[in-house]
Short mmCIF file of C-alpha atoms and ligand atoms in Angstrom, two decimals:
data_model
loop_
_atom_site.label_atom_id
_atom_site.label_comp_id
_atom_site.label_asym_id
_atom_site.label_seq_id
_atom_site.Cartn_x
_atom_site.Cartn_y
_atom_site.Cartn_z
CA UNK A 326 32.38 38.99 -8.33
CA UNK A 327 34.77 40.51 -10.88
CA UNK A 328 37.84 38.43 -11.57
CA UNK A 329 37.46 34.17 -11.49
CA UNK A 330 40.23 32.82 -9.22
CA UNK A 331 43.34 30.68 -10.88
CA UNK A 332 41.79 27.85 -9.06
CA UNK A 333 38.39 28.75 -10.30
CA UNK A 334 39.53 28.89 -13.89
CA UNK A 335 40.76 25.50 -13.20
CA UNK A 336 37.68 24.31 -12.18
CA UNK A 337 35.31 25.45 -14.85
CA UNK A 338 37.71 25.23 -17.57
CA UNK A 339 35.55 22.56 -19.31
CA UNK A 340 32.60 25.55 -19.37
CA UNK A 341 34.81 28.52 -20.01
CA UNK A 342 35.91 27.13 -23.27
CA UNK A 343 32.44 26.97 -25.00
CA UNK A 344 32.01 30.37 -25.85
CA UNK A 345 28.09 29.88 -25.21
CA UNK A 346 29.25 29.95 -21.51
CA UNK A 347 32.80 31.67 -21.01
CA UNK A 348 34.23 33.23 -18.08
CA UNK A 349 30.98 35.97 -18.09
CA UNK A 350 28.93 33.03 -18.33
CA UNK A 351 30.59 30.91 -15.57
CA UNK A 352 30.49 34.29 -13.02
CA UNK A 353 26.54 34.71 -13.95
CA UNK A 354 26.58 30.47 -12.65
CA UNK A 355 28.18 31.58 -9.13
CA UNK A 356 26.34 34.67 -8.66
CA UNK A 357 22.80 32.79 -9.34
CA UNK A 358 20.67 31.26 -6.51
CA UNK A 359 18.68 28.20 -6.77
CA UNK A 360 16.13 27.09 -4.73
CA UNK A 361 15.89 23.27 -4.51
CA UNK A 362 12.18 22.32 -3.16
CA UNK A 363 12.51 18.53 -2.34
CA UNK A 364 16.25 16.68 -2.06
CA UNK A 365 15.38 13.27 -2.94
CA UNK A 366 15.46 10.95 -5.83
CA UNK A 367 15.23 14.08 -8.17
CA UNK A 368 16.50 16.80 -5.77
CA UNK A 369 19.76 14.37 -5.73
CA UNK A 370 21.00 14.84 -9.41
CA UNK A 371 19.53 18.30 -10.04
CA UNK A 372 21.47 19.57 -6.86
CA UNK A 373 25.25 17.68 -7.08
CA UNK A 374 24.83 19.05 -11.18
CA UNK A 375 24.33 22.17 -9.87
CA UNK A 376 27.23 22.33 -7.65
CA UNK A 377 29.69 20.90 -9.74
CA UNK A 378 28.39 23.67 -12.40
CA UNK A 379 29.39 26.49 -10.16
CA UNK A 380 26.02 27.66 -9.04
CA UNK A 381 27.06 29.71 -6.32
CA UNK A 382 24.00 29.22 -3.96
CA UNK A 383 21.88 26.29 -3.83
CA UNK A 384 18.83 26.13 -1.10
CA UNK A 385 17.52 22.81 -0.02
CA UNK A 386 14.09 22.63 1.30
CA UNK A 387 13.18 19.24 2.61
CA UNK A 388 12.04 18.25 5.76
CA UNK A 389 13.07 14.37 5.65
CA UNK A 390 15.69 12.57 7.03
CA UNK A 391 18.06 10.11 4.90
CA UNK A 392 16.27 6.54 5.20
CA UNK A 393 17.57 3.07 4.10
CA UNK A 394 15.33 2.47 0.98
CA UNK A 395 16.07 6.42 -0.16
CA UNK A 396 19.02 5.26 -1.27
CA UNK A 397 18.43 2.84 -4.40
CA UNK A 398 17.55 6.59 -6.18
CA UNK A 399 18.80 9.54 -4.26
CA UNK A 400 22.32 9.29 -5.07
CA UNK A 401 23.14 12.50 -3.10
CA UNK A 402 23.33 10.60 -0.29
CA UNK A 403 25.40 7.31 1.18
CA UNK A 404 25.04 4.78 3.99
CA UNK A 405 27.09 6.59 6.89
CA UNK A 406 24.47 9.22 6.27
CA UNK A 407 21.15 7.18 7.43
CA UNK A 408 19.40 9.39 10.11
CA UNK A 409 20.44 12.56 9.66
CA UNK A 410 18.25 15.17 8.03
CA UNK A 411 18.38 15.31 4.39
CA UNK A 412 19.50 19.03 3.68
CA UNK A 413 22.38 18.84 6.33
CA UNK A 414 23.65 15.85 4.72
CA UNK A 415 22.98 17.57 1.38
CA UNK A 416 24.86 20.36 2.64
CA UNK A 417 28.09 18.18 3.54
CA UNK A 418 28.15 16.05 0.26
CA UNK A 419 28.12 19.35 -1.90
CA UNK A 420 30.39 21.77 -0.27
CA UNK A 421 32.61 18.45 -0.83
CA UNK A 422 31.74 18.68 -4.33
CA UNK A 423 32.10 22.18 -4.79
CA UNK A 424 33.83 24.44 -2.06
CA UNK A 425 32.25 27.57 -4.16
CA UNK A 426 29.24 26.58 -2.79
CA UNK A 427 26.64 28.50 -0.68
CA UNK A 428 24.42 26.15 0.83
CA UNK A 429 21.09 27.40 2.43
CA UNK A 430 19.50 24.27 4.32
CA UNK A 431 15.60 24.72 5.06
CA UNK A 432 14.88 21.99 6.99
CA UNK A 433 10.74 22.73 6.54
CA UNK A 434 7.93 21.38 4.97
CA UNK A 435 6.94 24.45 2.11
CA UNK A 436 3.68 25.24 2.70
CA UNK A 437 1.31 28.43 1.59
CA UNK A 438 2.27 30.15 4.75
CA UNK A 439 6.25 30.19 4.03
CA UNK A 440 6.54 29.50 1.17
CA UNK A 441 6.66 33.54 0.00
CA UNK A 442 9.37 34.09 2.18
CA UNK A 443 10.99 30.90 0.99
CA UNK A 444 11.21 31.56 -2.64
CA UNK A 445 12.11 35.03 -2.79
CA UNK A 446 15.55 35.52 -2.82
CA UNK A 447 16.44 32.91 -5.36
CA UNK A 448 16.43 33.84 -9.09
CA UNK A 449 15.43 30.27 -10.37
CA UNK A 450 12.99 27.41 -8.21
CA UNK A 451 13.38 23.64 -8.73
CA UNK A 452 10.76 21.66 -7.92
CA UNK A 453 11.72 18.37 -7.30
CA UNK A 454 8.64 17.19 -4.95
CA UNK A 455 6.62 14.21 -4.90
CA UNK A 456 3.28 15.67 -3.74
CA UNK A 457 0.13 17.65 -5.65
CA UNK A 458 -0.60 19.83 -2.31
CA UNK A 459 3.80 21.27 -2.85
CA UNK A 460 3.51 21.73 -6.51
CA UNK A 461 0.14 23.90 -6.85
CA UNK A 462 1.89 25.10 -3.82
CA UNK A 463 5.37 26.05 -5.57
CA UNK A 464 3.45 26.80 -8.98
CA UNK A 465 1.57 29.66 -7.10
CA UNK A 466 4.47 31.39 -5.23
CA UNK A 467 6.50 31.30 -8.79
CA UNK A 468 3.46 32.67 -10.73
CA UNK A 469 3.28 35.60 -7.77
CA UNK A 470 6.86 36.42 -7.57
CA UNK A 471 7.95 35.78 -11.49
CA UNK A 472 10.33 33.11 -10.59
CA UNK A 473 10.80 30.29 -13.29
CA UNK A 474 9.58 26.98 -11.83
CA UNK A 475 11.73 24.16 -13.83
CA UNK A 476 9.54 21.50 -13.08
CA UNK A 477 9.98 17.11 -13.07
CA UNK A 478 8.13 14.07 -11.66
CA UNK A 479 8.56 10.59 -11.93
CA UNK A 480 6.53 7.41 -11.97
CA UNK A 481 7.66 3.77 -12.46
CA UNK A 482 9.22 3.59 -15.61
CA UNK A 483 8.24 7.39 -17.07
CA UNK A 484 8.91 11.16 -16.36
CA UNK A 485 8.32 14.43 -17.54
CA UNK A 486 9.79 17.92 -17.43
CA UNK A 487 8.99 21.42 -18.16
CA UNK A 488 9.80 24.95 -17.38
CA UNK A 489 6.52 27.04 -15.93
CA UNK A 490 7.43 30.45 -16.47
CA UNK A 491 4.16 33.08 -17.40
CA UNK A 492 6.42 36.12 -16.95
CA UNK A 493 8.64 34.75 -19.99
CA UNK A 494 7.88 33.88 -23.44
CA UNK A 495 7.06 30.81 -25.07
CA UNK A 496 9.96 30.91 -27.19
CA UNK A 497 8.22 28.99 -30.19
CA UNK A 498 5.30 31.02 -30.39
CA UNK A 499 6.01 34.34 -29.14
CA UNK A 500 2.57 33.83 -26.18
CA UNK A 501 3.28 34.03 -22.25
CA UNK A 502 4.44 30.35 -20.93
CA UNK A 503 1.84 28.34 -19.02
CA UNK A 504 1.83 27.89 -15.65
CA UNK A 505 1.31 24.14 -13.90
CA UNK A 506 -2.76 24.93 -13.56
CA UNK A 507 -2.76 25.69 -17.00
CA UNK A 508 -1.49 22.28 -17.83
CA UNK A 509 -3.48 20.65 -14.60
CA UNK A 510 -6.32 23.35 -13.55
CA UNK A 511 -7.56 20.63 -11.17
CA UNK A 512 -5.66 18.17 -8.91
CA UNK A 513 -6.20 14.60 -9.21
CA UNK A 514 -9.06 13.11 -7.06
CA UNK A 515 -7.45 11.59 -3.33
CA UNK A 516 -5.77 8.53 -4.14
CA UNK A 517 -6.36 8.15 -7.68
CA UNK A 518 -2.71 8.69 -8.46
CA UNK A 519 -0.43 6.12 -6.35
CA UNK A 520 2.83 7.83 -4.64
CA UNK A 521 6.37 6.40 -5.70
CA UNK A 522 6.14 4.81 -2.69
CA UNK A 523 3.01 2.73 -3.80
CA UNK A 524 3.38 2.51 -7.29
CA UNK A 525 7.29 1.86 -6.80
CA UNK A 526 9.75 3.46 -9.35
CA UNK A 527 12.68 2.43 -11.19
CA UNK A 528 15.87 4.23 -9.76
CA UNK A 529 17.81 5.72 -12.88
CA UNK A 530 14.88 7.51 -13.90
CA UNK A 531 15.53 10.15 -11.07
CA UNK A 532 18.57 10.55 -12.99
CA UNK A 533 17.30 11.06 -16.04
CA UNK A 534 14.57 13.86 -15.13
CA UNK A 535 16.80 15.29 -12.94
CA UNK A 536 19.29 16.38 -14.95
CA UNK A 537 17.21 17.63 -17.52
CA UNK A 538 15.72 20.04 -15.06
CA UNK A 539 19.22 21.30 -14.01
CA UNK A 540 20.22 21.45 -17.70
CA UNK A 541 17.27 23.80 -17.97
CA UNK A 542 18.47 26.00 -14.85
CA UNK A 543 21.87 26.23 -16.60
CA UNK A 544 20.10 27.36 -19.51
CA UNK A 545 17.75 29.83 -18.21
CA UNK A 546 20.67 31.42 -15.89
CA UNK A 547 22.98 31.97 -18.71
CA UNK A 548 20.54 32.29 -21.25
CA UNK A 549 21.46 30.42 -23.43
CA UNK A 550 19.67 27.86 -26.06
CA UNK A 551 15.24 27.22 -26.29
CA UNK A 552 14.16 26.72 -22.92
CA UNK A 553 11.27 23.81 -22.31
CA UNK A 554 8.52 26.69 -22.02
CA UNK A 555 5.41 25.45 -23.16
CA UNK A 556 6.69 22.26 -24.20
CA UNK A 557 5.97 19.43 -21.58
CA UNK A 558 8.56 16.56 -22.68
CA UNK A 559 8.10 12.93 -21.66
CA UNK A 560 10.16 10.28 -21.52
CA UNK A 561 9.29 6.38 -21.61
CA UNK A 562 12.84 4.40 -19.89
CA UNK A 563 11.30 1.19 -21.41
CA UNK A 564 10.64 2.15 -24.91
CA UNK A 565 13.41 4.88 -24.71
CA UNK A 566 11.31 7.47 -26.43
CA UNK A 567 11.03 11.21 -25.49
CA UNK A 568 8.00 12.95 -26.58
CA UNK A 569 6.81 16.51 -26.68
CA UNK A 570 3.77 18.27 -26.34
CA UNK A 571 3.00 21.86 -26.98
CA UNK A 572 1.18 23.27 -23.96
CA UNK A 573 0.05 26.69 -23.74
CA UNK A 574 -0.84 29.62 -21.37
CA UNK A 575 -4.25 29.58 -20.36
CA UNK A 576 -5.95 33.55 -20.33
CA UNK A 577 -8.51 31.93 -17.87
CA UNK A 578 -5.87 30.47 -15.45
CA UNK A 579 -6.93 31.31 -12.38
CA UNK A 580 -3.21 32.04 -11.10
CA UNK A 581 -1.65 33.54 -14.41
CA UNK A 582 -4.58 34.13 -16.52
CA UNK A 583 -5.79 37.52 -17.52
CA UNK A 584 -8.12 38.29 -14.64
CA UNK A 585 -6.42 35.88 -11.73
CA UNK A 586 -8.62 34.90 -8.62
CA UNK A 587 -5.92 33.86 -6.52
CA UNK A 588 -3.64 36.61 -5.87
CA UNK A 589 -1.81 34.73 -2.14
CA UNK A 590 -0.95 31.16 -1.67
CA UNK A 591 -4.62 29.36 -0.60
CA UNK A 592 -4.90 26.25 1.19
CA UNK A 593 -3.05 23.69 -0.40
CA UNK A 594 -3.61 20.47 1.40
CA UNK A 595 -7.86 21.11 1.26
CA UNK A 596 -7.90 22.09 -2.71
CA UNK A 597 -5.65 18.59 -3.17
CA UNK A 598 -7.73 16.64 -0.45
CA UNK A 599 -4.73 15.51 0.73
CA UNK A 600 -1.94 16.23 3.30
CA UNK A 601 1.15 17.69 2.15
CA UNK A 602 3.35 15.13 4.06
CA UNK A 603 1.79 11.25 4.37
CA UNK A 604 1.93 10.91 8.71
CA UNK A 605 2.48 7.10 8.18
CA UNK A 606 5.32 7.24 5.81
CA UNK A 607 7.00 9.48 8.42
CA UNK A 608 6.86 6.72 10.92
CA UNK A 609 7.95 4.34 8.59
CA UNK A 610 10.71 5.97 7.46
CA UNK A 611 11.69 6.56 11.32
CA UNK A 612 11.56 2.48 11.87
CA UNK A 613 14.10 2.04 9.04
CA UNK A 614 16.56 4.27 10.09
CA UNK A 615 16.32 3.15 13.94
CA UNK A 616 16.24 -0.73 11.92
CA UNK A 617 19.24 -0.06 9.84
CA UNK A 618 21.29 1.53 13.27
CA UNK A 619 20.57 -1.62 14.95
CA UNK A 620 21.70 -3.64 12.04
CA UNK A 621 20.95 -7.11 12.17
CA UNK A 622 19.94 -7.08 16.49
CA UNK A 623 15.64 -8.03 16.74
CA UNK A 624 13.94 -4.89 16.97
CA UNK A 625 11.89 -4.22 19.70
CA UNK A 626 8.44 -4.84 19.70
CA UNK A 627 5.93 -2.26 19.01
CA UNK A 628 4.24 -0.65 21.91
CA UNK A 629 1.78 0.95 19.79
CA UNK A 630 -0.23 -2.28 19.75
CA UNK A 631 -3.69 -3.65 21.87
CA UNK A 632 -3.86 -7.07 24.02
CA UNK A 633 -4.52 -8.57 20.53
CA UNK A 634 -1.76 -7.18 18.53
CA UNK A 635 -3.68 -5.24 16.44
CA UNK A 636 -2.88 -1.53 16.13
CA UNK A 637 -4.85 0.77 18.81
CA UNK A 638 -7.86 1.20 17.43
CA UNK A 639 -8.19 -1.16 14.96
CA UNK A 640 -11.84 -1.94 14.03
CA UNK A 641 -11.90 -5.78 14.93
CA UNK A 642 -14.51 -8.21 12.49
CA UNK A 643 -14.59 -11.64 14.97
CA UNK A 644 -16.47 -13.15 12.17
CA UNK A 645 -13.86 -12.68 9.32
CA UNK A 646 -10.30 -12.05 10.85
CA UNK A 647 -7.65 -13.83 12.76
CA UNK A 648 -4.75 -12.00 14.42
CA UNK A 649 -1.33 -12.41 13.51
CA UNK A 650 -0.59 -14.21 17.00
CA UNK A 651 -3.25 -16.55 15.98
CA UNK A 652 -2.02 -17.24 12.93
CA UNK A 653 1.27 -17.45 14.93
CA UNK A 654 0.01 -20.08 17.25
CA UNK A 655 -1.51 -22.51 14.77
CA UNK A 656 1.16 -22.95 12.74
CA UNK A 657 3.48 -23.81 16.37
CA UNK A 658 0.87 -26.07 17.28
CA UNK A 659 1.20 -28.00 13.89
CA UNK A 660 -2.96 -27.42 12.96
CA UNK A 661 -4.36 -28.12 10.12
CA UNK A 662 -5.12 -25.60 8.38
CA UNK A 663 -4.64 -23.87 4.42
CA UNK A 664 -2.77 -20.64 4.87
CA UNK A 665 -2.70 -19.09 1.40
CA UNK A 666 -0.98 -15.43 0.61
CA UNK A 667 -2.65 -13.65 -2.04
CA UNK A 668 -0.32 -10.71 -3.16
CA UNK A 669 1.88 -10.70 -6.29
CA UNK A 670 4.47 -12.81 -6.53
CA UNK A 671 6.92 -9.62 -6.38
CA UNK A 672 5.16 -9.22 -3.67
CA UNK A 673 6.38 -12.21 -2.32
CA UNK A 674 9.72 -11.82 -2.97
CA UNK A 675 10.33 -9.04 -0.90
CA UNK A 676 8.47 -10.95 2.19
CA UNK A 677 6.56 -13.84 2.74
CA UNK A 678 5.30 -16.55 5.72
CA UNK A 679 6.72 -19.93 5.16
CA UNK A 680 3.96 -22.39 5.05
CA UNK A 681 1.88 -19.58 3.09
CA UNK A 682 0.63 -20.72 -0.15
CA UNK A 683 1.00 -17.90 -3.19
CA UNK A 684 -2.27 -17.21 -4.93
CA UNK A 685 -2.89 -13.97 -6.15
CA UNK A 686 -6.24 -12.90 -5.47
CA UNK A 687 -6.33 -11.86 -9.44
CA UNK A 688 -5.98 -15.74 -9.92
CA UNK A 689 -8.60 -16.87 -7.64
CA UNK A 690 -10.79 -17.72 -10.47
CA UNK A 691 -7.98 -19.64 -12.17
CA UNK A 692 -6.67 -21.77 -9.63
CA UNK A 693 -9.71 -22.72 -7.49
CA UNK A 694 -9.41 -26.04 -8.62
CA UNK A 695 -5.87 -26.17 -6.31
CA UNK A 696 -7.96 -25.87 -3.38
CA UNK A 697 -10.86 -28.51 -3.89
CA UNK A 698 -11.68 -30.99 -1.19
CA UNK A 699 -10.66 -28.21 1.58
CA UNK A 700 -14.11 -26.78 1.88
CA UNK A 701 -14.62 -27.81 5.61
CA UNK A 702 -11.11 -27.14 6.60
CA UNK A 703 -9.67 -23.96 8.23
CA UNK A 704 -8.70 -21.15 5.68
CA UNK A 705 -6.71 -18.38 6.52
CA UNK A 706 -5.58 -15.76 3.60
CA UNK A 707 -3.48 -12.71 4.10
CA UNK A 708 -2.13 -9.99 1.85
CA UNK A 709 -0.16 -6.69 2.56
CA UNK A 710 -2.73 -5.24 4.73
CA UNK A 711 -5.73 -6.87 5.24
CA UNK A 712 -7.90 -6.06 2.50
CA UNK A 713 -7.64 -8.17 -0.54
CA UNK A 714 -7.34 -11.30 2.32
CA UNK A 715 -10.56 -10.16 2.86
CA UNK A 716 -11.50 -10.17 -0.44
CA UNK A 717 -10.43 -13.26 -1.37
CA UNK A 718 -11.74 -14.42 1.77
CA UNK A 719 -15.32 -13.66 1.28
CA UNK A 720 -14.96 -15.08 -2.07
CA UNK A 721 -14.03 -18.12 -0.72
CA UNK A 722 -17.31 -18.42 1.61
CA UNK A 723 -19.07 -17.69 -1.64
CA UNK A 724 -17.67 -21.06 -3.38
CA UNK A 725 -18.46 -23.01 0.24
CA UNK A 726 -15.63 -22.36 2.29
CA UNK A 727 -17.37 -22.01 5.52
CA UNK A 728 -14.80 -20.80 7.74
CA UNK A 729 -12.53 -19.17 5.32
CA UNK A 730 -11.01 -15.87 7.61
CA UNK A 731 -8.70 -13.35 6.45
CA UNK A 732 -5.37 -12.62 8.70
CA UNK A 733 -5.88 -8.96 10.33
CA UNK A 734 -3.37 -6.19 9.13
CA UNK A 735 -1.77 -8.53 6.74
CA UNK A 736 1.88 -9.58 6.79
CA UNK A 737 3.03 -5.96 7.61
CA UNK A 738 1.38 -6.10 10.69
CA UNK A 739 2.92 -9.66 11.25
CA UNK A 740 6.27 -8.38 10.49
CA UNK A 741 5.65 -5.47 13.40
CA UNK A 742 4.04 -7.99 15.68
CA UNK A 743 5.55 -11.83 14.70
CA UNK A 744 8.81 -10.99 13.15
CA UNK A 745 9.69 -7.40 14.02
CA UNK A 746 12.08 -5.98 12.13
CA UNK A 747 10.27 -7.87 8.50
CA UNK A 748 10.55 -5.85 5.64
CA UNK A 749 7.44 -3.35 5.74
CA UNK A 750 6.95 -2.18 2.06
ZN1 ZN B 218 -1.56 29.36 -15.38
#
């Protein structure tokens, strides 16, 4: 590009005029090419920055489609856009934004046998995932190919960012930048770190993060200012504090160390012990779009269900669970029985069982005195999905509740089975 367009100088005005950027600055911003890896709650603010900035080709990897609950974060996208995949919406909302814009949708799931091919035509990689199997993924590729990973994640209230760039110096110390398994050589063990989607996550955060790591794209494509290399930076929303911490390239690293040991992308989703994309939170997200479509009509009920109502498979204990259609058919027939729900009470808020008393099964101890005299009667406890019911059930028995049963698959099952179309959570 030689000359910026009348209209262009119009546009970028705002950037021309600090003479960090100027007009050489602002054609280095739509000659660059940034690849986007993720375009949800952080993908959303990084890439609409980016296009209003005048980066003049953004990629999108994702390979989600726009769901109902997305949308309390990942501001990229709006209600007439439930349904449709994420980076073709993405595409639409940003060429609004910015008609400059070059966007490259890959509609994948990155993965060590594209991801190569994915990265390397873009000068800059964001990684904007949710997932340890994508970023030792995404860390690898950048290591192999030189390619500055600007990196973010989120949890509940807190987030971090960093640039992981070994090919480029820590600019406070003069050393090579660390790499994401210099900072985390091993991944966590299965399940010890809950998803966003278990541990939940406060909205604005995404915001927060995610334009931090497209301040540090603008930064590293015009060169400007001390990028975040070797400095991991945290933030704390609730206490409002940002914090640093020096980290530093380790010589051992098996990717960008002196004497590396993994030279091509390995297999991901075995070193993490867990899959790259969660099967069940595909499905889910599937029933909330088809919910949302049908707006308020009674969805149809699940054919993915046995004679019982419990999911195909389901491994059945007679002694300690009732089905939801049991549960069902007592409280028609007006029985007697003490029907108590043992999740949180934010829990509850989001769904509940009228008739269902609220005890949280951390409480149990606490408030057994509420349910003395009911011994001999008929207990039934349920939770989210059957296993603190169970819990608290066998508990129960323990303090002479003989027939104290916990209610199979919990109230998300009963809100597939009893009352479909029930928030599942
Ligand atoms: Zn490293």
């Amino acid at each position: 590009m030689s000359q910026l367009t009348n209209e262009q100088i119009n546009r970028y005005k705002r950037h021309i005029i600090l003479p960090e950027v100027g007009a050489e600055g602002q054609k280095k911003l739509l000659n660059s090419k940034v690849l986007c890896i993720g375009a949800g709650g952080l993908g959303s603010p990084i890439s609409l920055y980016l296009a209003a900035a005048g980066v003049g080709t953004i990629g999108m990897a994702d390979v989600d489609v726009v769901s109902p609950s997305n949308l309390q974060r990942q501001v990229l996208f709006g209600y007439s856009m439930l349904g449709q995949d994420k980076v073709s919406a993405a595409s639409k909302r940003l060429k609004d934004l910015n008609p400059d814009l070059k966007l490259i949708e890959h509609k994948m799931v990155v993965n060590s046998s594209n991801v190569m091919d994915l990265i390397k035509d873009y000068d800059v990689i964001v990684d904007g995932t949710d997932n340890f199997p994508t970023r030792y993924c995404v860390n690898d590729a950048c290591v192999l190919q030189k390619k500055p990973n600007v990196y973010g994640s989120i949890f509940r209230f807190e987030g971090m960012v960093t640039v992981f760039a070994p090919h480029l110096k820590n600019p406070d110390t003069g050393d090579k930048g660390p790499c994401y398994r210099c900072l985390y050589p091993e991944p966590p063990d299965p399940g010890s770190v809950p998803s966003c989607a278990e541990g939940g996550v406060l909205g604005v955060i995404c915001g927060t993060i995610g334009s931090l790591q497209a301040t540090e794209v603008v930064k590293l494509i015009l060169n400007i200012g001390r990028p975040v290399i070797g400095r991991l930076i945290t933030w704390s929303s609730l206490d409002q504090e940002f914090r640093t911490f020096k980290i530093r390239h380790d010589p051992a690293c098996p990717v960008c160390g002196d004497q590396p040991t993994i030279t091509k992308p390995i297999d991901y989703e075995q070193f993490c012990g867990v899959p790259i994309l969660d099967p069940k939170s595909l499905e889910e997200t599937k029933r909330e779009v088809e919910r949302a479509k049908a707006g308020s009509a009674p969805a149809p009920r699940p054919k993915d269900l046995d004679e019982r109502g419990l999911p195909m498979g389901y491994s059945w204990k007679p002694d300690w669970e009732v089905t939801p259609r049991e549960v069902k058919s007592m409280l028609d027939k007006g029985e007697k029985f003490v029907f108590i729900d043992c999740r949180l009470p934010n829990e509850y808020q989001i769904t509940n069982i009228e008739g269902a008393k609220l005890i949280p099964l951390q409480q149990i101890a606490q408030r057994m005195g509420e349910l003395k005299g009911h011994e001999n009667e008929k207990v039934v406890v349920h939770c989210r999905s059957g296993q603190r019911s169970l819990q608290f059930a066998q508990l129960l028995r323990q303090q002479g509740f003989k027939d104290a049963k916990s209610m199979a698959g919990g109230i998300l099952l009963w809100n597939k089975d009893i009352n479909p179309g029930g928030p599942q959570y």
